[in-house]
Coordinates of C-alpha atoms and ligand atoms in Angstrom, one line a residue:
M197 CA -14.3 -22.7 27.6
S198 CA -17.8 -22.5 26.2
W199 CA -17.2 -20.0 23.4
Q200 CA -16.8 -21.1 19.8
R201 CA -15.3 -19.1 16.9
E202 CA -17.5 -18.2 14.0
P203 CA -16.5 -20.7 11.3
R204 CA -16.5 -18.3 8.5
A205 CA -16.7 -14.5 8.2
N206 CA -18.4 -12.5 5.4
G207 CA -16.0 -12.1 2.4
V208 CA -14.3 -15.4 2.9
A209 CA -14.4 -17.7 -0.2
K210 CA -12.6 -20.5 1.5
I211 CA -10.3 -21.2 4.4
L212 CA -6.9 -22.0 3.2
I213 CA -5.0 -22.6 6.5
T214 CA -7.0 -23.4 9.6
E215 CA -6.3 -21.9 13.0
Q216 CA -5.0 -25.3 14.2
E217 CA -2.7 -25.7 11.2
L218 CA -1.3 -22.2 11.7
Q219 CA -0.6 -22.8 15.4
R220 CA 0.9 -26.2 14.9
R221 CA 3.3 -24.9 12.2
I222 CA 4.2 -21.8 14.2
Y223 CA 5.0 -23.9 17.2
E224 CA 7.4 -25.9 15.0
L225 CA 9.0 -22.7 13.6
G226 CA 9.5 -21.5 17.2
K227 CA 11.5 -24.6 18.0
E228 CA 13.5 -24.4 14.8
L229 CA 14.3 -20.8 15.6
D230 CA 15.3 -21.6 19.2
G231 CA 17.9 -24.0 17.7
H232 CA 18.9 -21.5 15.0
F233 CA 19.8 -18.7 17.4
G234 CA 21.1 -20.8 20.3
D235 CA 22.9 -18.4 22.7
R236 CA 22.4 -15.4 20.5
V237 CA 19.6 -13.0 21.5
P238 CA 17.7 -12.0 18.4
L239 CA 16.0 -8.7 17.8
F240 CA 12.7 -9.4 16.1
V241 CA 11.9 -6.9 13.4
G242 CA 8.2 -7.1 12.8
V243 CA 6.9 -5.6 9.6
L244 CA 3.6 -3.8 10.5
N245 CA 0.8 -4.2 10.2
G246 CA 0.5 -7.6 8.7
A247 CA 3.1 -9.5 10.8
V248 CA 1.5 -8.6 14.2
A249 CA -0.5 -11.8 14.7
F250 CA 2.3 -14.1 13.4
M251 CA 5.0 -12.3 15.4
T252 CA 3.2 -12.4 18.7
D253 CA 2.4 -16.1 18.3
L254 CA 5.9 -16.9 17.0
M255 CA 7.8 -15.2 19.9
R256 CA 5.6 -17.1 22.4
A257 CA 6.5 -20.4 20.7
M258 CA 10.2 -19.7 21.5
T259 CA 11.9 -20.2 24.8
I260 CA 15.2 -18.3 24.2
P261 CA 15.2 -14.6 25.2
V262 CA 14.2 -12.3 22.3
E263 CA 13.8 -8.6 21.9
I264 CA 11.3 -7.0 19.6
D265 CA 10.9 -3.8 17.5
F266 CA 8.7 -2.8 14.6
M267 CA 8.9 -1.2 11.2
A268 CA 6.0 -0.2 9.0
T269 CA 6.1 -0.3 5.2
S270 CA 3.4 0.2 2.7
S271 CA 3.3 -1.1 -0.8
Y272 CA -0.3 -1.8 -1.6
G273 CA -2.6 1.0 -0.4
N274 CA -6.1 -0.4 -0.7
S275 CA -5.5 -2.2 -3.9
T276 CA -5.3 -6.0 -4.3
T277 CA -2.1 -5.9 -6.5
S278 CA 1.4 -4.6 -5.6
S279 CA 2.2 -1.1 -6.7
G280 CA 5.9 -1.9 -6.6
V281 CA 6.4 1.2 -4.5
V282 CA 7.6 0.6 -0.9
R283 CA 7.4 3.3 1.6
I284 CA 8.8 3.3 5.2
I285 CA 6.1 4.7 7.4
K286 CA 7.6 3.8 10.7
D287 CA 11.3 3.1 11.4
L288 CA 12.9 1.0 14.2
N289 CA 13.2 2.6 17.6
Q290 CA 16.9 1.6 18.0
P291 CA 20.2 1.2 16.3
I292 CA 20.8 -2.4 15.0
D293 CA 24.6 -2.5 14.4
G294 CA 26.0 -5.7 15.8
R295 CA 22.5 -7.2 16.4
H296 CA 21.2 -10.5 15.2
L297 CA 18.0 -9.6 13.4
M298 CA 15.0 -11.8 12.9
V299 CA 12.9 -10.2 10.2
V300 CA 9.3 -11.3 10.6
E301 CA 7.0 -11.0 7.6
D302 CA 3.5 -12.2 7.2
I303 CA 3.7 -12.8 3.4
V304 CA 6.2 -12.6 0.6
D305 CA 4.2 -11.9 -2.6
S306 CA 6.2 -10.0 -5.2
G307 CA 9.1 -9.9 -2.8
L308 CA 9.6 -6.2 -3.3
T309 CA 8.9 -5.2 0.2
L310 CA 11.3 -7.7 1.7
R311 CA 14.0 -6.9 -0.8
Y312 CA 13.8 -3.2 -0.1
L313 CA 13.7 -3.8 3.7
L314 CA 16.7 -6.1 3.7
E315 CA 18.8 -3.7 1.7
M316 CA 18.0 -1.0 4.1
L317 CA 18.7 -3.1 7.2
E318 CA 22.0 -4.5 5.8
A319 CA 23.2 -0.9 5.3
R320 CA 23.0 -0.5 9.1
N321 CA 25.5 -3.3 9.8
P322 CA 23.7 -5.9 11.9
A323 CA 25.7 -8.9 12.9
S324 CA 23.3 -11.2 11.0
I325 CA 19.9 -11.2 9.4
T326 CA 17.5 -14.1 9.5
V327 CA 14.2 -13.9 7.6
V328 CA 11.0 -15.8 8.5
A329 CA 7.8 -15.4 6.5
L330 CA 4.6 -17.1 7.5
L331 CA 3.4 -17.3 3.9
R332 CA 5.1 -17.3 0.5
K333 CA 3.1 -17.1 -2.7
N334 CA 3.9 -19.4 -5.6
K335 CA 4.7 -16.6 -8.1
P336 CA 7.1 -17.2 -10.9
D337 CA 7.7 -13.5 -11.5
A338 CA 8.5 -12.7 -7.8
V339 CA 11.9 -11.2 -7.2
D340 CA 14.6 -13.5 -5.7
V341 CA 14.9 -12.5 -2.0
Q342 CA 16.3 -14.1 1.1
V343 CA 13.8 -16.1 3.1
D344 CA 15.3 -18.6 5.6
F345 CA 12.2 -20.0 7.3
I346 CA 8.8 -20.4 5.7
G347 CA 5.5 -21.4 7.3
F348 CA 3.5 -22.3 4.2
D349 CA 3.9 -22.0 0.5
I350 CA 0.5 -21.0 -0.9
P351 CA -1.1 -20.5 -4.3
D352 CA -1.2 -17.1 -6.0
E353 CA -4.6 -16.0 -4.6
F354 CA -5.6 -12.9 -2.6
V355 CA -5.4 -14.1 1.0
I356 CA -6.8 -12.5 4.1
G357 CA -6.8 -13.2 7.8
Y358 CA -4.3 -13.7 10.6
G359 CA -2.8 -10.3 10.0
L360 CA -3.5 -10.0 6.3
D361 CA -6.0 -7.5 5.1
F362 CA -8.2 -6.4 2.3
A363 CA -8.8 -2.6 2.7
E364 CA -7.6 -2.9 6.3
R365 CA -10.3 -5.4 7.2
Y366 CA -10.1 -9.2 8.0
R367 CA -6.7 -9.0 9.9
N368 CA -8.4 -10.4 13.0
L369 CA -9.5 -13.7 11.5
P370 CA -7.7 -16.5 13.3
Y371 CA -7.2 -18.4 10.0
V372 CA -5.8 -17.6 6.5
A373 CA -8.5 -17.5 3.8
V374 CA -9.1 -16.7 0.2
L375 CA -11.0 -13.4 -0.3
D376 CA -14.4 -13.8 -2.1
P377 CA -13.8 -11.9 -5.4
S378 CA -17.3 -10.3 -5.2
T379 CA -16.0 -8.4 -2.1
I380 CA -13.4 -6.7 -4.3
V381 CA -16.1 -5.6 -6.8
D382 CA -18.3 -4.3 -4.0
E383 CA -15.6 -2.2 -2.3
Ligands
LIG563 C1 2.0 -6.6 2.7 C2 2.7 -7.7 3.5 C3 4.1 -7.6 3.1 C4 4.0 -7.1 1.7 C5 4.3 -8.3 0.8 O1 2.2 -5.4 3.3 O2 2.5 -7.5 4.9 O3 4.8 -6.7 3.9 O4 2.7 -6.6 1.5 O5 4.1 -8.0 -0.6 P1 5.3 -7.9 -1.6 O6 6.1 -9.2 -1.5 O7 4.5 -7.9 -2.9 O8 6.1 -6.7 -1.4 P2 1.3 -4.1 3.0 O9 2.2 -3.1 2.3 O10 0.0 -4.5 2.3 O11 1.0 -3.5 4.4 P3 0.3 -4.2 5.7 O12 1.3 -5.2 6.3 O13 0.0 -3.1 6.6 O14 -1.0 -4.9 5.2

């Protein structure tokens, strides 16, 4: 192919995880999850919007049969810090009792979204819940929440790209980057 990606978009202070590093780790996670589920057919529960890039790459890194569904939550609005309020904007399309769920999150920050989501899913009596998060922030005050598989532990900085947004932008970057703080002031 003759095309080349732009090395850096406006608003990017530094690239934290390159496209190649992401894809390599996601391939590994896919193999680990193949082994984890074995003969069980997981129902992927993708948490919109952030998890879209990760989920589509992760499911293609797996060889066992999987099914997919999506939920949408909102905790941040257009701010850079968590409001602590989690709202369900879109629910799953199907009942999940007896199903083996694979909850796919892009990032665990305060942990509030995931905690709320897991409580809600558990109440619907699935056979099991496995949680995979691409990123987990190193945050001492984060709530204790189940995460079974993690792509990368990252420092507590505002990250964008590969599904993660600032004011709904930057989700399309193929890498994970730290947002330039001057972008926040300008918005
Ligand atoms: C982001 C992210 C997680 C959540 C993590 O979602 O996708 O779902 O925040 O933060 P927490 O651990 O502090 O709860 P957001 O509500 O920003 O929606 P989005 O996925 O559409 O960006």
